[in-house]
Short mmCIF file of C-alpha atoms and ligand atoms in Angstrom, two decimals:
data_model
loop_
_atom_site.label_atom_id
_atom_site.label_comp_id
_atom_site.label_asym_id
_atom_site.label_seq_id
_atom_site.Cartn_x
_atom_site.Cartn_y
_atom_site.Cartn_z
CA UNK A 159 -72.99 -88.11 -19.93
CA UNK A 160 -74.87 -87.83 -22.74
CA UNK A 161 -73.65 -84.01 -24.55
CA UNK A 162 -72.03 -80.88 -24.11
CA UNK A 163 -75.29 -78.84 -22.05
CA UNK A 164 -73.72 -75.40 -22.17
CA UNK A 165 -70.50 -73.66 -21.65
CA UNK A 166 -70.44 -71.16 -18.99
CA UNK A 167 -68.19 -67.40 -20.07
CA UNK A 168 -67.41 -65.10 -16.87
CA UNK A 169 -67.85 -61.78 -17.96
CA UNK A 170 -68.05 -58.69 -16.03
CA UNK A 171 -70.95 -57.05 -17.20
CA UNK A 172 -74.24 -59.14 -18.65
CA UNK A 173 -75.24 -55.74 -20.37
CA UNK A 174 -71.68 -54.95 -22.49
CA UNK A 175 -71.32 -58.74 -23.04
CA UNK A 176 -75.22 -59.45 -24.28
CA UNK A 177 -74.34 -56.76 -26.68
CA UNK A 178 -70.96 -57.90 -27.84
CA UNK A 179 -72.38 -61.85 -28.15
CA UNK A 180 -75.54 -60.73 -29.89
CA UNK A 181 -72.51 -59.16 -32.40
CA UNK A 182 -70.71 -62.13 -32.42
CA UNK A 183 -73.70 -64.73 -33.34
CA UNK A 184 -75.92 -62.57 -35.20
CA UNK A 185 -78.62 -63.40 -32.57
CA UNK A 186 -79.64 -61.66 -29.21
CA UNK A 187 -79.85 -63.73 -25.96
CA UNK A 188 -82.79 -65.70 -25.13
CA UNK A 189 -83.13 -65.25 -21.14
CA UNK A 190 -81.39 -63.17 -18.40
CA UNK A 191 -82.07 -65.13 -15.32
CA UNK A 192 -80.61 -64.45 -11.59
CA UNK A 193 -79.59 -67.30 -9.74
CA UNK A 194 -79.69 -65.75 -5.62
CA UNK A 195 -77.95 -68.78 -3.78
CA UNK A 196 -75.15 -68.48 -6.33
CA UNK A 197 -74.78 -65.00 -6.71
CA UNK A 198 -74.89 -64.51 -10.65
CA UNK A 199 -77.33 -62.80 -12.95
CA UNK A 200 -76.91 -65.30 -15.97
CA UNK A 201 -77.79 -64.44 -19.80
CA UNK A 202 -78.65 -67.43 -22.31
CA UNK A 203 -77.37 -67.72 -26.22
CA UNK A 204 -78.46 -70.54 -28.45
CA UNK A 205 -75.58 -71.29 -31.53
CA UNK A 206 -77.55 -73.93 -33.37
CA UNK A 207 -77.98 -76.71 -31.00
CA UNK A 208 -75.93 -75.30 -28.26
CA UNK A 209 -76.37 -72.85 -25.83
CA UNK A 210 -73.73 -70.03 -24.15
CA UNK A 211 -74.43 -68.80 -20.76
CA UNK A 212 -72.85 -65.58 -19.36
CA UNK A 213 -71.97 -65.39 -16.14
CA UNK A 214 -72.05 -61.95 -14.00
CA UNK A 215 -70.86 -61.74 -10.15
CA UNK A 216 -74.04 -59.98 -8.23
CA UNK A 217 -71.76 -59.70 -5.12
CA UNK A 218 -68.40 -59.56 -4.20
CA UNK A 219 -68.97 -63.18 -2.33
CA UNK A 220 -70.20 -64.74 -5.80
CA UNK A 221 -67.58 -67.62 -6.98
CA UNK A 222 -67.80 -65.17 -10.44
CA UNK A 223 -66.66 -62.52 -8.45
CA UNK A 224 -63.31 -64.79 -7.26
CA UNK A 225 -62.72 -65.98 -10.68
CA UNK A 226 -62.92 -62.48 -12.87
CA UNK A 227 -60.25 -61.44 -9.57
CA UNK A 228 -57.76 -64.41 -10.25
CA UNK A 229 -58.03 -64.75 -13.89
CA UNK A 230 -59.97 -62.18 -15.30
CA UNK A 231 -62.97 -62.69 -17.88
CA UNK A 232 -62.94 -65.50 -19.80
CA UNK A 233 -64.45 -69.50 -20.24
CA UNK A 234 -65.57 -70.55 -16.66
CA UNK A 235 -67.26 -74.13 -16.92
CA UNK A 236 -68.33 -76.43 -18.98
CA UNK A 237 -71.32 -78.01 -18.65
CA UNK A 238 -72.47 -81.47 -19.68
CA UNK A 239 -76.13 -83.19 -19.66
CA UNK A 240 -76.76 -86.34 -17.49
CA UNK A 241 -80.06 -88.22 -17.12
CA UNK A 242 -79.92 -89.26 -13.76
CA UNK A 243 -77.44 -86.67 -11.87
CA UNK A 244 -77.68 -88.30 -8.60
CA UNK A 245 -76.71 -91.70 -10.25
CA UNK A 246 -73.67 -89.48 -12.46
CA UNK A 247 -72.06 -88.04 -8.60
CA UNK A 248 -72.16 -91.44 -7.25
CA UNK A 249 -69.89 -93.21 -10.17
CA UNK A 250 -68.04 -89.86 -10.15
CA UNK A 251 -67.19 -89.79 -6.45
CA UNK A 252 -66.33 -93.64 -6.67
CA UNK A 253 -63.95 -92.22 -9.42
CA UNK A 254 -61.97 -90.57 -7.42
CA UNK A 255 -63.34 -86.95 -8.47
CA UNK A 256 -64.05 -84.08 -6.34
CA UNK A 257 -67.98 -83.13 -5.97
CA UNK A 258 -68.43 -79.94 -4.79
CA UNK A 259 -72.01 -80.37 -4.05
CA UNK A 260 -73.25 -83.44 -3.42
CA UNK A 261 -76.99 -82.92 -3.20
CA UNK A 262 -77.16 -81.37 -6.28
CA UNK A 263 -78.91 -78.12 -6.49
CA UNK A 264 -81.16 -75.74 -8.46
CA UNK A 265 -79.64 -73.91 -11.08
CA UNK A 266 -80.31 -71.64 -14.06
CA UNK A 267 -82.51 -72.75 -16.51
CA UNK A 268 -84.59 -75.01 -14.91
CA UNK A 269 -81.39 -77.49 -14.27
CA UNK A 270 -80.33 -79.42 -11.15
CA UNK A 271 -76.59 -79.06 -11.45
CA UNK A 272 -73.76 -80.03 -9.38
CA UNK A 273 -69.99 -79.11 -9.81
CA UNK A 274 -66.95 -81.07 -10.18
CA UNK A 275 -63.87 -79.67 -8.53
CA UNK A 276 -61.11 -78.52 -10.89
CA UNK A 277 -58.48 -79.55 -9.22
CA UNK A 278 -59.55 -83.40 -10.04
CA UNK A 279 -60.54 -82.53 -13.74
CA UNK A 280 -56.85 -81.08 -14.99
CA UNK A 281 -58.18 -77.14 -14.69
CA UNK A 282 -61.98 -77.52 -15.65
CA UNK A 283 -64.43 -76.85 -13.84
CA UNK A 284 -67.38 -79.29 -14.82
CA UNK A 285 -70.95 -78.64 -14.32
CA UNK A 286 -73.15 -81.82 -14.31
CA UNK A 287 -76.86 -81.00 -15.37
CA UNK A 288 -80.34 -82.66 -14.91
CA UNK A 289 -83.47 -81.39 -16.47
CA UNK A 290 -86.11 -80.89 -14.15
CA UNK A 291 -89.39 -82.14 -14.81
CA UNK A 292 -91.34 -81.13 -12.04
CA UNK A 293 -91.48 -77.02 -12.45
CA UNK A 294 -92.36 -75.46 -9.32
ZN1 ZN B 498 -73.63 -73.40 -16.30
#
């Protein structure tokens, strides 16, 4: 893994949360981008060289949705940059860690991602993330 990507915040609303991070690091938000298969509208801070991404459910099915209900808003995931993700599931499967997904899949800002479970990562949930090169 080569760095910390992002770290994901669950928030309940992208509009009162853009506004109170915007407060917070004395810049606005870069993107708002909604991710359909997942269910979240997501909203993109840069803090020097790293980046924040707020989470919002955009139905009650959306695994934002189940996490505000069990443990209200707060740090959801942290995400960490690989070069080769398919390589980084394999060694982590052979680990002994819990993949959620294994063919990884498309996810916000131009990222293939895949998730770790928390159960096998003390608590965290850890999202593993690929640039894409090929835009489509
Ligand atoms: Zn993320």
């Amino acid at each position: 893994m080569n760095k910390i990507e992002h770290i994901g915040i669950a928030v309940k609303s992208i509009k009162n949360s853009n506004d109170l991070f915007e407060k917070l690091f004395g810049e606005s938000h870069y993107k708002i981008e909604d991710v359909e298969s997942e269910g979240v509208k997501t909203s993109f801070f840069k803090v020097g060289e790293n980046k924040i991404e707020l989470l919002e459910a955009t139905n009650e099915k959306s695994p934002i949705a189940k996490f505000i209900d069990k443990k209200g808003e707060g740090i959801h995931h942290i995400a960490f940059d690989v070069d080769d993700i398919e390589k980084e599931i394999k060694r982590l499967k052979k680990e002994g860690f819990m993949v959620l997904n294994e063919k990884p899949k498309k996810g916000a800002d131009n990222k293939l991602v895949a998730f770790l479970h928390p159960k096998s990562t003390n608590g965290v949930l850890i999202e593993l993330c690929q640039e894409r090169i090929n835009k489509e």
